[in-house]
Structure formats: structure tokens, C-alpha cells
Coordinates of C-alpha atoms in Angstrom, one line a residue:
Chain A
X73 CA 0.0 0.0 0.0
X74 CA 1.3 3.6 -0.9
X75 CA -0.9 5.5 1.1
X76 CA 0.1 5.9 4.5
X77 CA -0.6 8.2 7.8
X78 CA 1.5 8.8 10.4
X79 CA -0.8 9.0 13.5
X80 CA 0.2 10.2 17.6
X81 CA -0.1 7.2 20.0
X82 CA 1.2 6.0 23.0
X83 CA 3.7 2.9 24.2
X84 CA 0.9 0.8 22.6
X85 CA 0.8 1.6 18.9
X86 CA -3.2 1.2 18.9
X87 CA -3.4 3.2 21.3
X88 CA -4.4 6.3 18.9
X89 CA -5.7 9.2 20.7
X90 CA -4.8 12.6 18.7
X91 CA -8.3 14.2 17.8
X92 CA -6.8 15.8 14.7
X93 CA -5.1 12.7 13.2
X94 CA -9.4 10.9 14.2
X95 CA -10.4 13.7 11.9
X96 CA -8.0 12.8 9.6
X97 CA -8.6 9.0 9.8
X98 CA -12.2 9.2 9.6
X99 CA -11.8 11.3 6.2
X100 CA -10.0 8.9 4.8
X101 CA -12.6 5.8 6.0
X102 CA -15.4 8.2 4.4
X103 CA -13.6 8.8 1.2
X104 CA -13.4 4.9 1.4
X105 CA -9.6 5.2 1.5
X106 CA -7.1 2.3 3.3
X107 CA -4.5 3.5 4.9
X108 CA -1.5 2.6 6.6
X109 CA -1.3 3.2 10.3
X110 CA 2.0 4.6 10.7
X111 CA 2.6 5.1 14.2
X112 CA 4.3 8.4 15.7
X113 CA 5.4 9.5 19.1
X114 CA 6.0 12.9 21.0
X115 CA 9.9 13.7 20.5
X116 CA 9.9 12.4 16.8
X117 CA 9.9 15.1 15.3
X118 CA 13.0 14.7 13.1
X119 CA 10.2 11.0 11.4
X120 CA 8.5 14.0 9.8
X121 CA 11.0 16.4 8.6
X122 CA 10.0 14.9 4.9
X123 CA 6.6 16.5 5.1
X124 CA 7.9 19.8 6.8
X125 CA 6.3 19.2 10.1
X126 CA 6.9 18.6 13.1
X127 CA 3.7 18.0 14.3
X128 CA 1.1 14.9 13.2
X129 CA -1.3 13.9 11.3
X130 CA 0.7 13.7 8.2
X131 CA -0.8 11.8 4.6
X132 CA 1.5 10.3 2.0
X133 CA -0.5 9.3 -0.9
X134 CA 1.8 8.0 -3.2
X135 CA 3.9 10.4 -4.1
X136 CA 1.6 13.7 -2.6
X137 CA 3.0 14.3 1.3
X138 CA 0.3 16.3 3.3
X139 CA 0.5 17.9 6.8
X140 CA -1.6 19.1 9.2
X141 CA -5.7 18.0 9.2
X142 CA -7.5 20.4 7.6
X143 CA -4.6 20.6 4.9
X144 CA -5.2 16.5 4.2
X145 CA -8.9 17.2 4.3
X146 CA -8.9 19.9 2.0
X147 CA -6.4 17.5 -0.1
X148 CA -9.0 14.2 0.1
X149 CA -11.5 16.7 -1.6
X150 CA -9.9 17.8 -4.3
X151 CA -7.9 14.3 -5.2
X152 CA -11.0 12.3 -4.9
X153 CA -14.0 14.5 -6.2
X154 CA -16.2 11.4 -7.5
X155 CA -15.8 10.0 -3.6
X156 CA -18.3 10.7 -1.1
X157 CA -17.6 14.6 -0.6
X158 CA -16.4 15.3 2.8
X159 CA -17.6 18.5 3.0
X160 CA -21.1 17.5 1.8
X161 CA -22.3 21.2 1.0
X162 CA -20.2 24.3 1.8
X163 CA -16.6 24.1 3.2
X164 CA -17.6 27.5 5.0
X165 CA -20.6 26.3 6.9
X166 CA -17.9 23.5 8.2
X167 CA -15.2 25.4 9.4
X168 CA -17.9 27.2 11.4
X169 CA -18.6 23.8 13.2
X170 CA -14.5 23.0 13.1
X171 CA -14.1 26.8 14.9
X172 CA -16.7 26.2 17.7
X173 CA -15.0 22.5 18.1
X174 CA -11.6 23.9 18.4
X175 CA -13.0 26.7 20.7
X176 CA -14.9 25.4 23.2
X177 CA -14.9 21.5 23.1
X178 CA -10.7 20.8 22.8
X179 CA -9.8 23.6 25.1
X180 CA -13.0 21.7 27.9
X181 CA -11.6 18.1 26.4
X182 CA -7.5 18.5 27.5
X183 CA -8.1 19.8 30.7
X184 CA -10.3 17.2 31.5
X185 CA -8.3 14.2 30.5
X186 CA -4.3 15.5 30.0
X187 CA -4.1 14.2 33.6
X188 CA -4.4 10.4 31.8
X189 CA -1.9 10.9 28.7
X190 CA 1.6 10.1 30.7
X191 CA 0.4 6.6 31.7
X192 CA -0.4 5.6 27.9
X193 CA 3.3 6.8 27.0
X194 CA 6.3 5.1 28.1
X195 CA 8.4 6.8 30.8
X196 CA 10.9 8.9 28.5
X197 CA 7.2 10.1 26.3
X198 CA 5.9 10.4 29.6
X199 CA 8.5 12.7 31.2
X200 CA 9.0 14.4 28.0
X201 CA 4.8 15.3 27.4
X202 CA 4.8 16.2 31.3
X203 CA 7.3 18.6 31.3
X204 CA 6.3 20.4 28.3
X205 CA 2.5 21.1 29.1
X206 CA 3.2 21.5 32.5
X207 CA 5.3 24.1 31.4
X208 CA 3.0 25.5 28.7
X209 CA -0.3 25.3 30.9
X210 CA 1.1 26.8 34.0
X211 CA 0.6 24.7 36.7
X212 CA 0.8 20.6 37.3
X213 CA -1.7 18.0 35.6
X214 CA -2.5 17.4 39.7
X215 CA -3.7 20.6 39.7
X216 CA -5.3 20.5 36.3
X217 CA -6.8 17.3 37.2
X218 CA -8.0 17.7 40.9
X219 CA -11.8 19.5 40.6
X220 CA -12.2 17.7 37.0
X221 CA -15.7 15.9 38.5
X222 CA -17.0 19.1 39.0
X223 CA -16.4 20.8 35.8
X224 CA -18.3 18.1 34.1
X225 CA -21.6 19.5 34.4
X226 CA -20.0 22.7 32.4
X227 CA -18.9 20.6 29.7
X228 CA -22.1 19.3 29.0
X229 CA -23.6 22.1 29.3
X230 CA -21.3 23.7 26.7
X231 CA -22.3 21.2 24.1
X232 CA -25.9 22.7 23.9
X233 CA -25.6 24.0 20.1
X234 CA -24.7 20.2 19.3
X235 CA -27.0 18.6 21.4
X236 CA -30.0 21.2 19.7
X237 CA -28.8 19.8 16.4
X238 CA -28.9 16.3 16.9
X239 CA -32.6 16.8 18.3
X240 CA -33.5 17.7 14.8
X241 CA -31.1 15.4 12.3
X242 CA -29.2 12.5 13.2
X243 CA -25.9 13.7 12.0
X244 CA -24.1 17.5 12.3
X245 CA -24.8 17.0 8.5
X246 CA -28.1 15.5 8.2
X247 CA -28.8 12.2 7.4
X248 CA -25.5 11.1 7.1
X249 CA -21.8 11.9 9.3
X250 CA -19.4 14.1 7.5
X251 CA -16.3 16.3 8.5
X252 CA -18.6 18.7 10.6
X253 CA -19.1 15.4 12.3
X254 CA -15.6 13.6 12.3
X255 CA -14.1 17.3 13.8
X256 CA -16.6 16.9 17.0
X257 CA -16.1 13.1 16.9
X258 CA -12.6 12.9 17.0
X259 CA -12.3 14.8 20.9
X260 CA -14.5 12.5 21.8
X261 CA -12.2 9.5 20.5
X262 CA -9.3 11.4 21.9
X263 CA -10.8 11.3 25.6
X264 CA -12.4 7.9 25.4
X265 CA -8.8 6.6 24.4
X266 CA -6.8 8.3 27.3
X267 CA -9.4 7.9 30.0
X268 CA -11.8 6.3 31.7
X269 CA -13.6 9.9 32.4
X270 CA -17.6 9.3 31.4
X271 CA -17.7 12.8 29.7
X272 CA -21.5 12.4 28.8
X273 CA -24.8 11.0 30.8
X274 CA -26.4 8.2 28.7
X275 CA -29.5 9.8 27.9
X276 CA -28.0 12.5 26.3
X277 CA -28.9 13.0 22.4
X278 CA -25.3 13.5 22.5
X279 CA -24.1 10.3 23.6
X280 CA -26.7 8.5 21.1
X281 CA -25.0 10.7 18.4
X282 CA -21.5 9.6 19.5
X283 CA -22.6 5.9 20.0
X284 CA -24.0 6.0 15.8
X285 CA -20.3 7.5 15.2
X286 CA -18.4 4.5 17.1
X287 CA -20.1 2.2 14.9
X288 CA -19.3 4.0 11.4
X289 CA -17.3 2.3 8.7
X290 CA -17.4 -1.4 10.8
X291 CA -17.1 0.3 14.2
X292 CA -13.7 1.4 13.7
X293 CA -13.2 3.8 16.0
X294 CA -14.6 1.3 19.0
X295 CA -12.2 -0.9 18.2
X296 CA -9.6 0.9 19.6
X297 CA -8.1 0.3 22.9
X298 CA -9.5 3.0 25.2
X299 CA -9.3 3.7 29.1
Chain B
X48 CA -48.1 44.2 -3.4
X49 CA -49.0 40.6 -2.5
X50 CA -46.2 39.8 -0.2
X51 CA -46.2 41.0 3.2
X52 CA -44.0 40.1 6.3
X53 CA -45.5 40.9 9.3
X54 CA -42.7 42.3 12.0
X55 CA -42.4 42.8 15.2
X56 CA -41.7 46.8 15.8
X57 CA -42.1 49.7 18.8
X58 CA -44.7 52.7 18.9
X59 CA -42.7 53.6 15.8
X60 CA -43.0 51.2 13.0
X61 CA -39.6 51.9 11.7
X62 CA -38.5 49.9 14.7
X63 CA -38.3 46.9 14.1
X64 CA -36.5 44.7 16.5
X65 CA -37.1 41.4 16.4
X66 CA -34.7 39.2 15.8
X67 CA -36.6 36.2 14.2
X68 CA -38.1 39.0 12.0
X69 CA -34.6 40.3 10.6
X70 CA -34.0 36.7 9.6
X71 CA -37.0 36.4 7.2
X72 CA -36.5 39.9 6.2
X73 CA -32.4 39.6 5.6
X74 CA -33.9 35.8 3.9
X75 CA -36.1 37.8 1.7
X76 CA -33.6 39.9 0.5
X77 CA -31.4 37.4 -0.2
X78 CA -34.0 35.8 -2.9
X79 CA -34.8 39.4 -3.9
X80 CA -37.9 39.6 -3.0
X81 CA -39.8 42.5 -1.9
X82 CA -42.0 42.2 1.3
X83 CA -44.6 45.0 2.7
X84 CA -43.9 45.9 6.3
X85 CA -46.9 44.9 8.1
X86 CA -46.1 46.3 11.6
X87 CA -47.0 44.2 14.7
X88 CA -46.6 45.0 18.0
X89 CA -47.0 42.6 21.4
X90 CA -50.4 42.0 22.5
X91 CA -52.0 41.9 18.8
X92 CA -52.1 38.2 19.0
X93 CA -55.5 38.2 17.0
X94 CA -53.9 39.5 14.3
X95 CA -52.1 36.8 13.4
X96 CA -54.7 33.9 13.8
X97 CA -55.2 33.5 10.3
X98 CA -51.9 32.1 10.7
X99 CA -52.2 29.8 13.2
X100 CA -50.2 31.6 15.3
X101 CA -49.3 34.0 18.2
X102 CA -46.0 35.6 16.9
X103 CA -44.2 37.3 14.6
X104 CA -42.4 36.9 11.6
X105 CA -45.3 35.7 9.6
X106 CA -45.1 35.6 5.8
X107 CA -48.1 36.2 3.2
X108 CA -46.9 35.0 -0.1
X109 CA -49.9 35.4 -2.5
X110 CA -51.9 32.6 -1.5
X111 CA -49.2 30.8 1.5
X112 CA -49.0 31.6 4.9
X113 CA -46.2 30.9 6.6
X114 CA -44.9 31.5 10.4
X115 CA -41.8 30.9 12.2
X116 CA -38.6 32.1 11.0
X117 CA -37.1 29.1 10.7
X118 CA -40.5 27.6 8.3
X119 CA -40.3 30.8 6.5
X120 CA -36.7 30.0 5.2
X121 CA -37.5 26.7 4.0
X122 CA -40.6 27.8 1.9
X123 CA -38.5 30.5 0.4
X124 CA -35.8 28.4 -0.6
X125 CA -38.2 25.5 -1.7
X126 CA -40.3 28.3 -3.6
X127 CA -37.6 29.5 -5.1
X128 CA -35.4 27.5 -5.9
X129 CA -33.9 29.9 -9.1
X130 CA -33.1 32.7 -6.7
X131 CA -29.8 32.4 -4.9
X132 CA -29.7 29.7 -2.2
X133 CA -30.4 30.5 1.3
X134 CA -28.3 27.1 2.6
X135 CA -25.8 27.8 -0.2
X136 CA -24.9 24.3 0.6
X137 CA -26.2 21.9 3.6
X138 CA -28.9 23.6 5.5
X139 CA -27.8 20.9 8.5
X140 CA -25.2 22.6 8.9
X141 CA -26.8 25.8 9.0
X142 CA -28.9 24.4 11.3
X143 CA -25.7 24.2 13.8
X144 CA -24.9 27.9 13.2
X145 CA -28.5 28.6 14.3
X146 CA -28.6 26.4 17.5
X147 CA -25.5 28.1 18.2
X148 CA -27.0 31.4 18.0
X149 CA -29.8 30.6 20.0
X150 CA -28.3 29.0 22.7
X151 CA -25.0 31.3 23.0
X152 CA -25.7 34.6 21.2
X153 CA -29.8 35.1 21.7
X154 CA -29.9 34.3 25.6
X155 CA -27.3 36.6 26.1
X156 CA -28.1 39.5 24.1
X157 CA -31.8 38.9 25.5
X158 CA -30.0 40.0 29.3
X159 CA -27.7 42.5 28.1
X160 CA -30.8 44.8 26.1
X161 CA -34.3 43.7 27.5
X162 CA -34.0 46.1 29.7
X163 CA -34.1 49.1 26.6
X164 CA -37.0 47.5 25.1
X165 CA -39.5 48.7 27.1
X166 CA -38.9 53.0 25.9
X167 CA -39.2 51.8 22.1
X168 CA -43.0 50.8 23.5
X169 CA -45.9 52.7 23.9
X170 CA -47.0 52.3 27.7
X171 CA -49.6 49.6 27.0
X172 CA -47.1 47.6 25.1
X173 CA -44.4 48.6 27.6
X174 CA -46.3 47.8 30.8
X175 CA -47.2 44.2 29.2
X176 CA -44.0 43.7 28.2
X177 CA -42.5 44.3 31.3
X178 CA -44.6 42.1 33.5
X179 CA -44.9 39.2 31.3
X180 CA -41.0 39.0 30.8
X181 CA -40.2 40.5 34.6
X182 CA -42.6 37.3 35.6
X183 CA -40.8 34.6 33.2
X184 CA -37.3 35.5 33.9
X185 CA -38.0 36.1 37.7
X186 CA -36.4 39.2 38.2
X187 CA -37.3 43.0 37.4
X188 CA -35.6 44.4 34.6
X189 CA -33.5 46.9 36.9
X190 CA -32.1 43.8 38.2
X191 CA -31.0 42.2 35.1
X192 CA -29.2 45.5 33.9
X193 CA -27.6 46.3 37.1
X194 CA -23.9 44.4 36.1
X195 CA -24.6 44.8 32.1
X196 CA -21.3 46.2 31.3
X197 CA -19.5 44.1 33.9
X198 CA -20.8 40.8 31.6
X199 CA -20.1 42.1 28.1
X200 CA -15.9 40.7 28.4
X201 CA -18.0 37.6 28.7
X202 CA -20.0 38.2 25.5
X203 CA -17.7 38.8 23.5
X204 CA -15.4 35.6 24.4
X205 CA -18.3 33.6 23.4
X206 CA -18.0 34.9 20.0
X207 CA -14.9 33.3 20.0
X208 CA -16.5 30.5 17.2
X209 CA -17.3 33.0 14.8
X210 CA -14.3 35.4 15.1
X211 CA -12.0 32.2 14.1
X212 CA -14.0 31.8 11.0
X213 CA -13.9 35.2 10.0
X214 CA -10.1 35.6 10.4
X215 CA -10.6 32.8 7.3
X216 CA -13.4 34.0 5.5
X217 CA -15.9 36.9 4.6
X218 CA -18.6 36.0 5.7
X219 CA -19.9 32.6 7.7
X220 CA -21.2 31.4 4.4
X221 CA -18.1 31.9 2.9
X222 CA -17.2 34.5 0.1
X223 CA -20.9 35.8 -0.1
X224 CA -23.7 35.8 2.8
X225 CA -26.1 33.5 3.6
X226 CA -28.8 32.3 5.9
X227 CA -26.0 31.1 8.3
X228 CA -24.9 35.0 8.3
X229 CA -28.4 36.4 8.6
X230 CA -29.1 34.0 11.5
X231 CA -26.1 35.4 13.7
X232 CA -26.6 39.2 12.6
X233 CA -30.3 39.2 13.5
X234 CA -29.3 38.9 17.0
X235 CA -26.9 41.9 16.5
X236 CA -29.6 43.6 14.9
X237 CA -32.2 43.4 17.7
X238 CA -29.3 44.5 20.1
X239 CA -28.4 47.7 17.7
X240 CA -32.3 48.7 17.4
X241 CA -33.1 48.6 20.8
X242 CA -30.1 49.6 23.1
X243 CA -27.1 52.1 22.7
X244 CA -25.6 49.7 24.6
X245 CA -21.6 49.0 22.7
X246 CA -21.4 45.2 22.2
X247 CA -18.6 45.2 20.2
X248 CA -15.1 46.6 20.5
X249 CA -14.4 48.3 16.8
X250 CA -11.2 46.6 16.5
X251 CA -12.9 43.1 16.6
X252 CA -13.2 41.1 13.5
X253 CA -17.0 40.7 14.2
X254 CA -17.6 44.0 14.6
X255 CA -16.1 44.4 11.1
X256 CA -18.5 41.6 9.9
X257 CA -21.4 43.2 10.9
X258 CA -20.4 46.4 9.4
X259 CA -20.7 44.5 6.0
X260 CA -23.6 43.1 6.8
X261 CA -25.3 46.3 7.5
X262 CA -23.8 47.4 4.2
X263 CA -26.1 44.8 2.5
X264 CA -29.0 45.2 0.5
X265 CA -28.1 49.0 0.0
X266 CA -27.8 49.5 3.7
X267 CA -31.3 47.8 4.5
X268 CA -30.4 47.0 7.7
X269 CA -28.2 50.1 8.5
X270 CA -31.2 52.8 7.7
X271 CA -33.4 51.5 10.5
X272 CA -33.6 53.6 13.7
X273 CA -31.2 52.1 16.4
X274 CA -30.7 52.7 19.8

């Protein structure tokens, strides 16, 4: 296989738990693509100098080399035009949905689950991720982690826009999942990998919506090992 | 003139301030269609049981009645399908842009101006006003405006979503407007006709937005009397 993507995990290479190499992956599944799982740690940055990154998800397909998610997504659209369109409408409405993921659902997500990243990694990873977002956030994961029970309730309450939606239409874009979906999705994937944190009640529209999304393209997305 | 839009306005019918209203009207433009006025104001809920209903917007088209913003925009769209579309793509998606509206923007702007609306109304309207909304948010108005200014930093973080997206684009439809657009401006719009009250600091990409937006349609929006 030529087509390859080099993906953030821990010590156990299933262990996949970046949310923007998920919204990478899951293009890929709904463009009916296989690729290679390539798998990429923290401190390998030197693995991606090809692509002129440092940072993954990177795409090689064949002899195109893509970085960063909504580069590769913007890439799967225009390579494969008669494939399922990823954007399924206007890119604009999309990156409206990507915005108020990035926003207010990642920012929520890491400070709610960073605290369960160093024991996927092995120790050097470990010691290595510590340090450097302990640094950048300011205080210790301890700290970040300590009142994380009670800022659940804010978190779900946060995710009212999304669960409005998905009382009216099954997907973020209708009828069927596409990358308005798969950018929500994948912090999801990236907590449900690193921790055992129950981020939403059961009989939340929301948790229905991200059950229908664990089972897409032969569940794969639940088959991953998760905490 | 067949076509009439019936819209919520003050003891002066060039006052139009609701926001479900500007959405039709900012829809109607959009297909270029003119629309009589047909001012309404609260408490003329016999007016409007021809339509089945007990609020504004409601649209006369000919023959069809139709009420509720969000009913009107479909009928227009499915109507006329030659005009330029209101989705301009997949109207799921800007079904998230409206949930996000009404459950960040709306219930926000609703605290930070409610207290204004009642000296666009004559006293009638204004008394009714008053102790119907007083009664359903369970505090007098005097209450709700006491820390205004103190909660607009908070406002305008929340607009966070939509300042990313139009650091990348135009307009939240992309290059041109579209229903997405009108949805989020109406809310700016009811704020601007009621209240002096500065939601926006002028060096803010959304302020710049909403300048264009007001630009639109030869200024339709921008020749109304504001607060």
C-alpha cells in the first residue's frame, strides 16, 4: 500500500488518541480510502522532517505528502472528487462547526483528560509530554486534574448548540456523518482513548450521536483500545 | 403588493427589533424579493390567527401563509429554488450555526438589552411587556441591567467561534452571505435597534463583519432607527 498516515499514539501503537489525526482518519474511512497506520510519538519530530512538520497527522499518498488535518482534508477533496464529498455542502458552513470545536470542546476536552496521557506513554514520552505542558499550561496535571468531576456539568452544558442539532437530524450533516461530524467526533475519540472519564450521561442526544459514530465504517473507531 | 411580512416593531414602525423578523426579512432579500412591512406590535395576538399563530415573523406569499422564521426560510428556498440559495450548501449545517445562536448569542443578548425595550414601547405595550418578561425571567428588569457592562468581556469571548471563521473568511457562508450569516446578525440587529448599549469593541473582526452586513441590500439594515 502507498498510502500511508502517520498517527500520535502511546507505548501501545493502537493506542491512537490525537483528535486531529481521528479527523484525519475518519476522512479517509469516508472517502473509502485504506490507509496505513503509521505510528508516531511525541519527540519524533525529526520522522516527519519529509513533510515539513513537526507535528502529526501527516498523509503520503503515493507520491503527494500532506500535513496538518485540515490541509489533508482539503487534499482528500480535491484528489478524490467522484468520492463521497467530505464536505457534503459548503466548506464555509464546516469550518464554522470546526471553529466552535476547536474553541470550546478541545480547550473543555485536555483539561479534562491531559491528567491520563503520561500513563499511555512510556516513561521517557511520559517525562518528555509532562514537562512540556506543564510548562505551557502553567501549573501541574495534579492541579489540572483535581476539581475535574465538578467541571463536568459545564462541559455538558457547553455542548448545547450540538445537542440542539442532533434533536432535529441524526448527524451534524443530516442524514449522514461528514467532516462537521468527524471534527466533533474525533475529541471525543481522543478522551475515550486516554481515559476512563464518562464525559456524557447516557441519555444525552449527545451520547446516542457519538454511539452512531463509534459504529461508522465497521465500528472502527470502538475498536480501539480505550481507558 | 401581495407579499407581506408581518414584523415585530415599537410605537414607531420603523422599529423593528425582532430578531426572528430580521432573519425572514435579511432571507427575503437574499432571494430578492420585496415584502410590505406589516407592523405588529405585542399583544395583537388576533392579528395573526389566520396564521395559526401567536408571533411574529409571519409571511403572506400570495396565496401561503407561513410563520416561524425558521418555516419561512424553507418555503422560500423551496419556492424559489432559481433565486440564490439560502443554505448555499447543507442547510444541517446551518442548522448548527442557528442552534448556536440561540443558545450562545440570543440568551445573552436577551439579558444585556431587555432592559431598553420597554422606551421603544408605547406604555400599554411597555407595561405588558414588562410584567410578562419580569414574571418569566424572575427578576425585574432593573435587576437584570444592574452588572450589564460588567458581563459584556464575557460576551464577547463567546463569539470566539465565529471570530475564528472570519479571520478565514468573509462572511460565515463563505465568500458571499447567507442564511448562516443572517441567523447570527439578526441577534446583533435586535441588540443595535433597541439599546445604545456597545457590544462590540471596533477593532474586533466581528464588529467588522457586521459592518458588511449592515452594508447589504443597499444599507437595508443600517437605515433603521437604532438605539
Amino acid at each position: 500500500m502507498t498510502r500511508q498516515l502517520y498517527e500520535l499514539c502511546g507505548a501501545d501503537p493502537e493506542r491512537r488518541f490525537s483528535p486531529y489525526c481521528w479527523r484525519s482518519r475518519l476522512a479517509l474511512a469516508h472517502k473509502g480510502l485504506e490507509a496505513e497506520v503509521v505510528p508516531w510519538r511525541f519527540t519524533e519530530a525529526d520522522r516527519l522532517a519529509f513533510a515539513n512538520s513537526d507535528k502529526v497527522p501527516v498523509l503520503v499518498d503515493d507520491d503527494r505528502v500532506v500535513a496538518d488535518s485540515w490541509a489533508i482534508a482539503e487534499y482528500l477533496e480535491a484528489a478524490y472528487p467522484d468520492r463521497p464529498s467530505l464536505f457534503n455542502g459548503n466548506k464555509a458552513h464546516v469550518r464554522f462547526v470546526i471553529a466552535w470545536t476547536d474553541v470550546t470542546i478541545s480547550a473543555q476536552v485536555l483539561r479534562l483528560v491531559i491528567c491520563d496521557i503520561p500513563d499511555l506513554l512510556n516513561p521517557e514520552q511520559a517525562a518528555y509530554f509532562r514537562t512540556s505542558r506543564e510548562k505551557r499550561m502553567g501549573m501541574p496535571f495534579y492541579e489540572i486534574a483535581k476539581d475535574r468531576e465538578a467541571r463536568l456539568p459545564a462541559f455538558r452544558k457547553s455542548l448545547a448548540p450540538l445537542r440542539l442539532v442532533l434533536g432535529q437530524q441524526s448527524f451534524v450533516g443530516g442524514d449522514a456523518p461528514d467532516y462537521a461530524d468527524y471534527a466533533v467526533f474525533a475529541s471525543f475519540m481522543w478522551a475515550r482513548v486516554v481515559s476512563p472519564l464518562q464525559l456524557l450521561e447516557e441519555d444525552d442526544p449527545v451520547h446516542a450521536w457519538r454511539e452512531r459514530m463509534l459504529d461508522l465504517y465497521d465500528g472502527m473507531a470502538r475498536k480501539v483500545p480505550h481507558g
